[in-house]
């Protein structure tokens, strides 16, 4: 059962049977808005990038997984590869997180998306992020990303470790930056 999330909403990632999740996939999908011209509409290429920023309990960046570093230092987080256009159905980029192997030092994972090619979100449609239980392929939560706006980056969601297990919070906060490094200073407001 999917939970369609709204900005700021938090959901527990505990399984309905009382068990806990072991491996989750954060998927990102998008399409470029077709540009209308004198001779009809034309497709454009927009390179969105999904990144996972791993923070400790003190809010310090421990590691980052992105298109230039596809695996975390401990191997528990893996990016499946860079999609340069958003072409195709379903997840255009995905980040797998093995929650059982994740270093105990990691308290939160913040998922961000940015337009590496610099276009803003007014040129993107059908954008979403979703969290999937990788062991059952069940979609746990989906967050529709805003398709309009002059921003070129967004804090999608965060997954946090707590006493009761893991939770996901839909952030939906706009930002500006072409890579995750540009977004790190603004991340503090979302931890």
CSV table of N, CA and C in Angstrom, one decimal, residues 26-189:
chain,number,residue,atom,x,y,z
A,26,UNK,N,15.3,4.3,-3.2
A,26,UNK,CA,14.7,5.6,-3.4
A,26,UNK,C,14.8,5.9,-4.9
A,27,UNK,N,13.7,5.9,-5.6
A,27,UNK,CA,13.7,6.1,-7.0
A,27,UNK,C,13.3,7.5,-7.4
A,28,UNK,N,13.9,8.0,-8.4
A,28,UNK,CA,13.6,9.4,-9.0
A,28,UNK,C,13.2,9.2,-10.4
A,29,UNK,N,12.1,9.8,-10.8
A,29,UNK,CA,11.7,9.8,-12.2
A,29,UNK,C,11.3,11.2,-12.6
A,30,UNK,N,11.5,11.5,-13.9
A,30,UNK,CA,11.1,12.8,-14.5
A,30,UNK,C,11.0,12.8,-16.0
A,31,UNK,N,10.4,13.8,-16.5
A,31,UNK,CA,10.3,14.0,-18.0
A,31,UNK,C,10.6,15.5,-18.2
A,32,UNK,N,11.2,15.7,-19.3
A,32,UNK,CA,11.4,17.1,-19.7
A,32,UNK,C,10.2,17.6,-20.4
A,33,UNK,N,9.8,18.9,-20.1
A,33,UNK,CA,8.6,19.5,-20.8
A,33,UNK,C,9.1,19.7,-22.3
A,34,UNK,N,8.2,19.3,-23.2
A,34,UNK,CA,8.5,19.6,-24.6
A,34,UNK,C,8.4,21.1,-24.9
A,35,UNK,N,9.4,21.5,-25.6
A,35,UNK,CA,9.4,22.9,-26.0
A,35,UNK,C,8.6,23.1,-27.3
A,36,UNK,N,7.8,24.1,-27.3
A,36,UNK,CA,7.0,24.4,-28.5
A,36,UNK,C,7.7,25.4,-29.4
A,37,UNK,N,7.8,25.1,-30.6
A,37,UNK,CA,8.5,25.9,-31.6
A,37,UNK,C,7.6,26.2,-32.8
A,38,UNK,N,8.2,26.8,-33.8
A,38,UNK,CA,7.5,27.2,-35.0
A,38,UNK,C,7.1,25.9,-35.7
A,39,UNK,N,7.8,24.8,-35.6
A,39,UNK,CA,7.6,23.6,-36.4
A,39,UNK,C,7.1,22.5,-35.5
A,40,UNK,N,6.4,22.8,-34.4
A,40,UNK,CA,5.9,21.8,-33.5
A,40,UNK,C,6.7,21.7,-32.2
A,41,UNK,N,6.5,20.7,-31.4
A,41,UNK,CA,7.2,20.6,-30.1
A,41,UNK,C,8.4,19.8,-30.3
A,42,UNK,N,9.4,20.0,-29.5
A,42,UNK,CA,10.7,19.4,-29.5
A,42,UNK,C,11.1,19.0,-28.1
A,43,UNK,N,11.7,17.8,-28.1
A,43,UNK,CA,12.2,17.3,-26.8
A,43,UNK,C,13.5,18.0,-26.4
A,44,UNK,N,13.7,18.1,-25.1
A,44,UNK,CA,14.9,18.6,-24.6
A,44,UNK,C,15.5,17.6,-23.6
A,45,UNK,N,16.8,17.7,-23.5
A,45,UNK,CA,17.5,16.8,-22.5
A,45,UNK,C,17.7,17.6,-21.2
A,46,UNK,N,17.2,17.0,-20.1
A,46,UNK,CA,17.4,17.6,-18.8
A,46,UNK,C,18.1,16.5,-17.9
A,47,UNK,N,19.2,16.8,-17.4
A,47,UNK,CA,20.0,15.8,-16.6
A,47,UNK,C,19.7,16.1,-15.1
A,48,UNK,N,18.8,15.4,-14.5
A,48,UNK,CA,18.6,15.5,-13.1
A,48,UNK,C,19.5,14.5,-12.4
A,49,UNK,N,20.0,14.8,-11.3
A,49,UNK,CA,20.8,13.9,-10.5
A,49,UNK,C,20.3,13.7,-9.1
A,50,UNK,N,20.1,12.4,-8.7
A,50,UNK,CA,19.7,12.0,-7.4
A,50,UNK,C,21.0,11.8,-6.6
A,51,UNK,N,21.0,12.3,-5.3
A,51,UNK,CA,22.1,12.0,-4.5
A,51,UNK,C,21.6,11.7,-3.1
A,52,UNK,N,22.4,10.9,-2.3
A,52,UNK,CA,22.1,10.6,-0.9
A,52,UNK,C,23.2,11.2,-0.1
A,53,UNK,N,22.8,12.0,0.9
A,53,UNK,CA,23.8,12.6,1.8
A,53,UNK,C,23.6,12.0,3.2
A,54,UNK,N,24.7,11.4,3.7
A,54,UNK,CA,24.6,10.6,5.0
A,54,UNK,C,25.1,11.5,6.1
A,55,UNK,N,24.3,11.7,7.1
A,55,UNK,CA,24.7,12.6,8.2
A,55,UNK,C,24.7,11.8,9.6
A,56,UNK,N,25.6,12.2,10.4
A,56,UNK,CA,25.6,11.6,11.8
A,56,UNK,C,24.6,12.4,12.7
A,57,UNK,N,24.5,12.0,13.9
A,57,UNK,CA,23.5,12.6,14.9
A,57,UNK,C,23.9,14.1,15.1
A,58,UNK,N,25.1,14.5,14.9
A,58,UNK,CA,25.5,15.9,15.1
A,58,UNK,C,25.3,16.7,13.9
A,59,UNK,N,24.7,16.2,12.8
A,59,UNK,CA,24.5,16.9,11.6
A,59,UNK,C,25.7,17.1,10.7
A,60,UNK,N,26.7,16.3,11.0
A,60,UNK,CA,27.9,16.3,10.1
A,60,UNK,C,27.8,15.4,9.0
A,61,UNK,N,28.2,15.8,7.8
A,61,UNK,CA,28.2,15.0,6.6
A,61,UNK,C,29.2,13.9,6.7
A,62,UNK,N,28.8,12.6,6.7
A,62,UNK,CA,29.7,11.5,6.9
A,62,UNK,C,30.1,10.9,5.5
A,63,UNK,N,29.2,10.9,4.5
A,63,UNK,CA,29.5,10.4,3.2
A,63,UNK,C,28.4,10.9,2.3
A,64,UNK,N,28.7,10.8,1.0
A,64,UNK,CA,27.7,11.1,-0.1
A,64,UNK,C,27.8,10.1,-1.2
A,65,UNK,N,26.6,9.8,-1.7
A,65,UNK,CA,26.5,8.9,-2.9
A,65,UNK,C,25.9,9.7,-4.0
A,66,UNK,N,26.6,9.8,-5.1
A,66,UNK,CA,26.1,10.6,-6.3
A,66,UNK,C,26.7,10.0,-7.5
A,67,UNK,N,26.5,10.7,-8.7
A,67,UNK,CA,26.9,10.1,-9.9
A,67,UNK,C,28.4,10.0,-10.1
A,68,UNK,N,29.2,10.7,-9.3
A,68,UNK,CA,30.6,10.5,-9.4
A,68,UNK,C,31.2,9.6,-8.2
A,69,UNK,N,30.3,9.2,-7.3
A,69,UNK,CA,30.7,8.2,-6.3
A,69,UNK,C,29.5,7.4,-6.1
A,70,UNK,N,29.4,6.3,-6.8
A,70,UNK,CA,28.2,5.4,-6.9
A,70,UNK,C,28.0,4.5,-5.7
A,71,UNK,N,29.0,4.5,-4.8
A,71,UNK,CA,28.9,3.6,-3.6
A,71,UNK,C,29.4,4.3,-2.4
A,72,UNK,N,28.7,4.1,-1.2
A,72,UNK,CA,29.2,4.7,0.0
A,72,UNK,C,30.5,4.0,0.5
A,73,UNK,N,31.2,4.6,1.3
A,73,UNK,CA,32.5,4.0,1.8
A,73,UNK,C,32.3,2.7,2.4
A,74,UNK,N,31.2,2.5,3.1
A,74,UNK,CA,30.9,1.2,3.8
A,74,UNK,C,30.2,0.2,2.8
A,75,UNK,N,29.8,0.6,1.7
A,75,UNK,CA,29.1,-0.2,0.7
A,75,UNK,C,27.7,-0.4,0.9
A,76,UNK,N,27.1,0.2,1.9
A,76,UNK,CA,25.7,0.0,2.2
A,76,UNK,C,24.7,0.9,1.3
A,77,UNK,N,25.2,1.9,0.7
A,77,UNK,CA,24.4,2.7,-0.2
A,77,UNK,C,25.0,2.7,-1.6
A,78,UNK,N,24.1,2.4,-2.6
A,78,UNK,CA,24.6,2.3,-3.9
A,78,UNK,C,23.7,3.1,-4.9
A,79,UNK,N,24.3,3.9,-5.7
A,79,UNK,CA,23.6,4.6,-6.8
A,79,UNK,C,23.6,3.7,-8.0
A,80,UNK,N,22.5,3.5,-8.7
A,80,UNK,CA,22.5,2.6,-9.9
A,80,UNK,C,23.0,3.2,-11.2
A,81,UNK,N,23.3,4.5,-11.2
A,81,UNK,CA,23.9,5.1,-12.4
A,81,UNK,C,23.2,6.4,-12.8
A,82,UNK,N,23.9,7.1,-13.6
A,82,UNK,CA,23.4,8.5,-14.0
A,82,UNK,C,22.6,8.4,-15.3
A,83,UNK,N,21.3,8.9,-15.2
A,83,UNK,CA,20.5,9.0,-16.4
A,83,UNK,C,20.6,10.5,-16.8
A,84,UNK,N,21.0,10.7,-18.1
A,84,UNK,CA,21.3,12.1,-18.5
A,84,UNK,C,20.1,12.8,-19.2
A,85,UNK,N,19.0,12.1,-19.4
A,85,UNK,CA,17.9,12.7,-20.1
A,85,UNK,C,16.5,12.5,-19.4
A,86,UNK,N,16.3,11.6,-18.6
A,86,UNK,CA,15.0,11.3,-18.0
A,86,UNK,C,14.1,10.5,-18.9
A,87,UNK,N,14.7,10.0,-20.0
A,87,UNK,CA,13.9,9.2,-21.0
A,87,UNK,C,13.6,7.8,-20.3
A,88,UNK,N,12.4,7.3,-20.7
A,88,UNK,CA,12.0,6.0,-20.2
A,88,UNK,C,11.0,6.1,-19.1
A,89,UNK,N,10.4,5.0,-18.8
A,89,UNK,CA,9.3,4.9,-17.8
A,89,UNK,C,9.9,4.5,-16.5
A,90,UNK,N,9.2,4.8,-15.4
A,90,UNK,CA,9.6,4.4,-14.1
A,90,UNK,C,10.7,5.2,-13.5
A,91,UNK,N,11.5,4.6,-12.7
A,91,UNK,CA,12.6,5.3,-12.0
A,91,UNK,C,13.7,5.5,-13.0
A,92,UNK,N,14.1,6.8,-13.2
A,92,UNK,CA,15.2,7.1,-14.1
A,92,UNK,C,16.6,7.0,-13.4
A,93,UNK,N,16.6,7.3,-12.1
A,93,UNK,CA,17.8,7.0,-11.2
A,93,UNK,C,17.3,6.4,-9.9
A,94,UNK,N,18.1,5.6,-9.3
A,94,UNK,CA,17.7,5.0,-8.1
A,94,UNK,C,18.9,4.8,-7.2
A,95,UNK,N,18.7,4.9,-5.9
A,95,UNK,CA,19.7,4.7,-4.9
A,95,UNK,C,19.2,3.6,-3.9
A,96,UNK,N,20.0,2.6,-3.8
A,96,UNK,CA,19.7,1.5,-2.9
A,96,UNK,C,20.4,1.7,-1.6
A,97,UNK,N,19.6,1.4,-0.5
A,97,UNK,CA,20.2,1.6,0.9
A,97,UNK,C,19.9,0.3,1.6
A,98,UNK,N,21.0,-0.4,2.0
A,98,UNK,CA,20.9,-1.5,2.9
A,98,UNK,C,20.9,-1.0,4.3
A,99,UNK,N,19.8,-0.9,4.9
A,99,UNK,CA,19.6,-0.3,6.3
A,99,UNK,C,20.3,-1.2,7.3
A,100,UNK,N,20.4,-2.5,7.1
A,100,UNK,CA,21.1,-3.4,8.1
A,100,UNK,C,22.6,-3.2,8.1
A,101,UNK,N,23.2,-2.8,6.9
A,101,UNK,CA,24.6,-2.7,6.8
A,101,UNK,C,25.1,-1.2,7.0
A,102,UNK,N,24.1,-0.3,7.1
A,102,UNK,CA,24.4,1.1,7.2
A,102,UNK,C,25.2,1.3,8.5
A,103,UNK,N,26.2,2.1,8.5
A,103,UNK,CA,27.0,2.4,9.7
A,103,UNK,C,26.1,2.9,10.8
A,104,UNK,N,26.3,2.5,12.0
A,104,UNK,CA,25.5,3.0,13.2
A,104,UNK,C,25.7,4.5,13.4
A,105,UNK,N,26.8,5.0,12.8
A,105,UNK,CA,27.1,6.5,13.0
A,105,UNK,C,26.1,7.3,12.1
A,106,UNK,N,25.5,6.7,11.1
A,106,UNK,CA,24.6,7.4,10.2
A,106,UNK,C,23.2,7.5,10.9
A,107,UNK,N,22.8,8.7,11.1
A,107,UNK,CA,21.5,9.0,11.8
A,107,UNK,C,20.4,9.4,10.8
A,108,UNK,N,20.8,10.0,9.7
A,108,UNK,CA,19.9,10.5,8.7
A,108,UNK,C,20.5,10.4,7.3
A,109,UNK,N,19.6,10.1,6.3
A,109,UNK,CA,20.0,10.2,4.9
A,109,UNK,C,19.1,11.2,4.2
A,110,UNK,N,19.7,12.2,3.7
A,110,UNK,CA,18.9,13.2,2.9
A,110,UNK,C,19.0,13.0,1.5
A,111,UNK,N,17.9,12.8,0.8
A,111,UNK,CA,17.9,12.6,-0.7
A,111,UNK,C,17.7,13.9,-1.4
A,112,UNK,N,18.5,14.3,-2.3
A,112,UNK,CA,18.4,15.5,-3.0
A,112,UNK,C,18.4,15.3,-4.5
A,113,UNK,N,17.8,16.2,-5.2
A,113,UNK,CA,17.8,16.2,-6.7
A,113,UNK,C,18.2,17.5,-7.2
A,114,UNK,N,19.1,17.6,-8.2
A,114,UNK,CA,19.5,18.8,-8.8
A,114,UNK,C,19.6,18.7,-10.3
A,115,UNK,N,19.4,19.8,-10.9
A,115,UNK,CA,19.6,19.8,-12.4
A,115,UNK,C,21.0,20.1,-12.7
A,116,UNK,N,21.8,19.1,-13.1
A,116,UNK,CA,23.2,19.3,-13.5
A,116,UNK,C,23.3,20.2,-14.7
A,117,UNK,N,22.4,20.1,-15.6
A,117,UNK,CA,22.4,21.0,-16.8
A,117,UNK,C,21.9,22.4,-16.6
A,118,UNK,N,21.4,22.6,-15.4
A,118,UNK,CA,21.0,24.0,-15.0
A,118,UNK,C,19.6,24.4,-15.2
A,119,UNK,N,18.8,23.6,-16.0
A,119,UNK,CA,17.4,24.0,-16.2
A,119,UNK,C,16.6,24.0,-14.8
A,120,UNK,N,15.6,24.9,-14.8
A,120,UNK,CA,14.9,24.9,-13.5
A,120,UNK,C,13.7,24.0,-13.6
A,121,UNK,N,13.0,23.8,-12.5
A,121,UNK,CA,11.9,22.8,-12.4
A,121,UNK,C,10.7,23.2,-13.2
A,122,UNK,N,10.6,24.4,-13.7
A,122,UNK,CA,9.5,24.8,-14.6
A,122,UNK,C,9.6,24.0,-15.9
A,123,UNK,N,10.7,23.5,-16.2
A,123,UNK,CA,11.0,22.7,-17.5
A,123,UNK,C,10.9,21.2,-17.3
A,124,UNK,N,10.4,20.8,-16.1
A,124,UNK,CA,10.4,19.4,-15.7
A,124,UNK,C,8.9,19.0,-15.4
A,125,UNK,N,8.5,17.8,-15.9
A,125,UNK,CA,7.1,17.4,-15.5
A,125,UNK,C,7.2,15.9,-15.1
A,126,UNK,N,6.1,15.4,-14.5
A,126,UNK,CA,6.0,14.1,-14.0
A,126,UNK,C,7.2,13.7,-13.1
A,127,UNK,N,7.7,14.6,-12.3
A,127,UNK,CA,8.8,14.3,-11.4
A,127,UNK,C,8.3,13.7,-10.1
A,128,UNK,N,8.9,12.7,-9.6
A,128,UNK,CA,8.5,12.0,-8.4
A,128,UNK,C,9.7,11.4,-7.7
A,129,UNK,N,9.6,11.2,-6.4
A,129,UNK,CA,10.5,10.3,-5.7
A,129,UNK,C,9.7,9.3,-5.0
A,130,UNK,N,10.2,8.1,-4.8
A,130,UNK,CA,9.4,7.0,-4.2
A,130,UNK,C,10.4,6.1,-3.4
A,131,UNK,N,9.8,5.6,-2.3
A,131,UNK,CA,10.6,4.6,-1.5
A,131,UNK,C,10.0,3.3,-1.7
A,132,UNK,N,10.8,2.3,-2.0
A,132,UNK,CA,10.4,0.9,-2.3
A,132,UNK,C,11.1,-0.1,-1.4
A,133,UNK,N,10.3,-1.0,-0.8
A,133,UNK,CA,10.9,-2.1,-0.1
A,133,UNK,C,11.5,-3.0,-1.2
A,134,UNK,N,12.8,-3.0,-1.2
A,134,UNK,CA,13.5,-3.8,-2.3
A,134,UNK,C,13.4,-5.3,-2.2
A,135,UNK,N,13.1,-5.8,-1.0
A,135,UNK,CA,12.9,-7.3,-0.9
A,135,UNK,C,11.6,-7.7,-1.4
A,136,UNK,N,10.5,-6.9,-1.4
A,136,UNK,CA,9.2,-7.3,-1.9
A,136,UNK,C,8.8,-6.5,-3.1
A,137,UNK,N,9.5,-5.4,-3.5
A,137,UNK,CA,9.2,-4.5,-4.6
A,137,UNK,C,7.9,-3.7,-4.3
A,138,UNK,N,7.5,-3.6,-3.0
A,138,UNK,CA,6.3,-2.9,-2.7
A,138,UNK,C,6.7,-1.4,-2.5
A,139,UNK,N,5.9,-0.5,-3.2
A,139,UNK,CA,6.1,0.9,-3.0
A,139,UNK,C,5.5,1.3,-1.7
A,140,UNK,N,6.4,1.9,-0.8
A,140,UNK,CA,6.0,2.3,0.5
A,140,UNK,C,5.5,3.7,0.6
A,141,UNK,N,6.1,4.6,-0.1
A,141,UNK,CA,5.8,6.0,-0.1
A,141,UNK,C,6.1,6.7,-1.4
A,142,UNK,N,5.3,7.6,-1.8
A,142,UNK,CA,5.6,8.4,-3.1
A,142,UNK,C,5.4,9.9,-2.8
A,143,UNK,N,6.3,10.6,-3.4
A,143,UNK,CA,6.2,12.1,-3.2
A,143,UNK,C,6.3,12.7,-4.6
A,144,UNK,N,5.3,13.4,-5.0
A,144,UNK,CA,5.3,14.1,-6.3
A,144,UNK,C,6.0,15.4,-6.1
A,145,UNK,N,7.1,15.5,-6.9
A,145,UNK,CA,7.9,16.7,-6.9
A,145,UNK,C,7.2,17.8,-7.7
A,146,UNK,N,7.3,19.0,-7.2
A,146,UNK,CA,6.7,20.2,-7.9
A,146,UNK,C,7.3,20.3,-9.3
A,147,UNK,N,6.4,20.4,-10.3
A,147,UNK,CA,6.8,20.6,-11.7
A,147,UNK,C,7.0,22.0,-12.1
A,148,UNK,N,6.8,22.9,-11.2
A,148,UNK,CA,7.0,24.3,-11.6
A,148,UNK,C,7.8,25.1,-10.6
A,149,UNK,N,8.5,26.0,-11.0
A,149,UNK,CA,9.3,26.8,-10.1
A,149,UNK,C,10.6,27.2,-10.8
A,150,UNK,N,11.2,28.2,-10.3
A,150,UNK,CA,12.5,28.7,-10.9
A,150,UNK,C,13.7,28.1,-10.2
A,151,UNK,N,13.5,27.2,-9.3
A,151,UNK,CA,14.6,26.5,-8.6
A,151,UNK,C,15.2,25.4,-9.5
A,152,UNK,N,16.4,25.0,-9.3
A,152,UNK,CA,17.0,23.9,-10.1
A,152,UNK,C,17.5,22.8,-9.2
A,153,UNK,N,17.0,22.8,-7.9
A,153,UNK,CA,17.4,21.7,-7.0
A,153,UNK,C,16.3,21.6,-6.0
A,154,UNK,N,16.2,20.4,-5.3
A,154,UNK,CA,15.2,20.2,-4.3
A,154,UNK,C,15.6,19.1,-3.3
A,155,UNK,N,15.3,19.4,-2.1
A,155,UNK,CA,15.5,18.4,-1.0
A,155,UNK,C,14.3,17.5,-1.1
A,156,UNK,N,14.4,16.3,-1.6
A,156,UNK,CA,13.3,15.4,-1.8
A,156,UNK,C,12.7,14.8,-0.5
A,157,UNK,N,13.5,14.1,0.2
A,157,UNK,CA,13.1,13.4,1.4
A,157,UNK,C,14.3,13.1,2.3
A,158,UNK,N,13.9,12.7,3.5
A,158,UNK,CA,15.0,12.2,4.4
A,158,UNK,C,14.5,10.9,5.1
A,159,UNK,N,15.4,10.1,5.4
A,159,UNK,CA,15.1,8.8,6.1
A,159,UNK,C,15.9,9.0,7.4
A,160,UNK,N,15.3,8.8,8.5
A,160,UNK,CA,15.9,9.0,9.8
A,160,UNK,C,15.8,7.8,10.7
A,161,UNK,N,16.9,7.6,11.4
A,161,UNK,CA,16.9,6.5,12.4
A,161,UNK,C,16.4,7.0,13.7
A,162,UNK,N,15.5,6.3,14.4
A,162,UNK,CA,15.0,6.6,15.7
A,162,UNK,C,14.8,5.4,16.6
A,163,UNK,N,14.4,5.6,17.8
A,163,UNK,CA,14.2,4.5,18.7
A,163,UNK,C,13.2,3.5,18.2
A,164,UNK,N,12.2,4.0,17.4
A,164,UNK,CA,11.1,3.1,16.9
A,164,UNK,C,11.4,2.6,15.5
A,165,UNK,N,12.6,2.8,15.0
A,165,UNK,CA,13.0,2.3,13.7
A,165,UNK,C,13.2,3.5,12.8
A,166,UNK,N,13.1,3.3,11.5
A,166,UNK,CA,13.3,4.3,10.5
A,166,UNK,C,12.0,5.0,10.1
A,167,UNK,N,12.1,6.3,9.8
A,167,UNK,CA,11.0,7.0,9.3
A,167,UNK,C,11.4,7.8,8.0
A,168,UNK,N,10.4,8.1,7.2
A,168,UNK,CA,10.7,8.9,6.0
A,168,UNK,C,9.9,10.2,6.1
A,169,UNK,N,10.5,11.3,5.8
A,169,UNK,CA,9.8,12.6,5.8
A,169,UNK,C,10.0,13.2,4.4
A,170,UNK,N,8.8,13.6,3.9
A,170,UNK,CA,8.8,14.3,2.6
A,170,UNK,C,9.2,15.7,2.8
A,171,UNK,N,10.3,16.2,2.2
A,171,UNK,CA,10.8,17.5,2.4
A,171,UNK,C,10.2,18.5,1.4
A,172,UNK,N,10.4,18.3,0.2
A,172,UNK,CA,9.9,19.2,-0.9
A,172,UNK,C,10.4,20.6,-0.8
A,173,UNK,N,11.6,20.8,-0.3
A,173,UNK,CA,12.1,22.2,-0.1
A,173,UNK,C,12.9,22.5,-1.3
A,174,UNK,N,12.7,23.7,-1.9
A,174,UNK,CA,13.5,24.1,-3.1
A,174,UNK,C,14.8,24.6,-2.7
A,175,UNK,N,15.7,24.6,-3.7
A,175,UNK,CA,17.1,25.0,-3.4
A,175,UNK,C,17.7,25.4,-4.8
A,176,UNK,N,18.9,25.8,-4.7
A,176,UNK,CA,19.7,26.2,-5.9
A,176,UNK,C,21.0,25.5,-5.9
A,177,UNK,N,21.4,24.8,-6.9
A,177,UNK,CA,22.7,24.2,-7.0
A,177,UNK,C,22.7,23.1,-8.1
A,178,UNK,N,23.9,23.0,-8.7
A,178,UNK,CA,24.0,22.0,-9.8
A,178,UNK,C,24.6,20.6,-9.3
A,179,UNK,N,25.2,20.6,-8.1
A,179,UNK,CA,25.7,19.3,-7.5
A,179,UNK,C,25.3,19.3,-6.1
A,180,UNK,N,25.4,18.1,-5.5
A,180,UNK,CA,25.1,18.0,-4.0
A,180,UNK,C,26.0,18.9,-3.2
A,181,UNK,N,27.2,19.2,-3.6
A,181,UNK,CA,28.1,20.1,-2.8
A,181,UNK,C,27.5,21.4,-2.6
A,182,UNK,N,26.8,21.9,-3.7
A,182,UNK,CA,26.2,23.2,-3.6
A,182,UNK,C,25.1,23.3,-2.6
A,183,UNK,N,24.5,22.1,-2.3
A,183,UNK,CA,23.3,22.0,-1.4
A,183,UNK,C,23.6,21.7,0.1
A,184,UNK,N,24.9,21.3,0.3
A,184,UNK,CA,25.2,20.9,1.7
A,184,UNK,C,25.0,22.0,2.7
A,185,UNK,N,25.4,23.2,2.5
A,185,UNK,CA,25.1,24.3,3.5
A,185,UNK,C,23.7,24.4,3.9
A,186,UNK,N,22.8,24.3,2.9
A,186,UNK,CA,21.3,24.5,3.1
A,186,UNK,C,20.7,23.2,3.8
A,187,UNK,N,21.4,22.1,3.8
A,187,UNK,CA,20.9,20.9,4.3
A,187,UNK,C,20.6,21.0,5.8
A,188,UNK,N,21.4,21.8,6.5
A,188,UNK,CA,21.3,21.9,8.0
A,188,UNK,C,19.9,22.2,8.4
A,189,UNK,N,19.2,23.0,7.6
A,189,UNK,CA,17.8,23.4,8.0
A,189,UNK,C,16.8,22.2,7.8
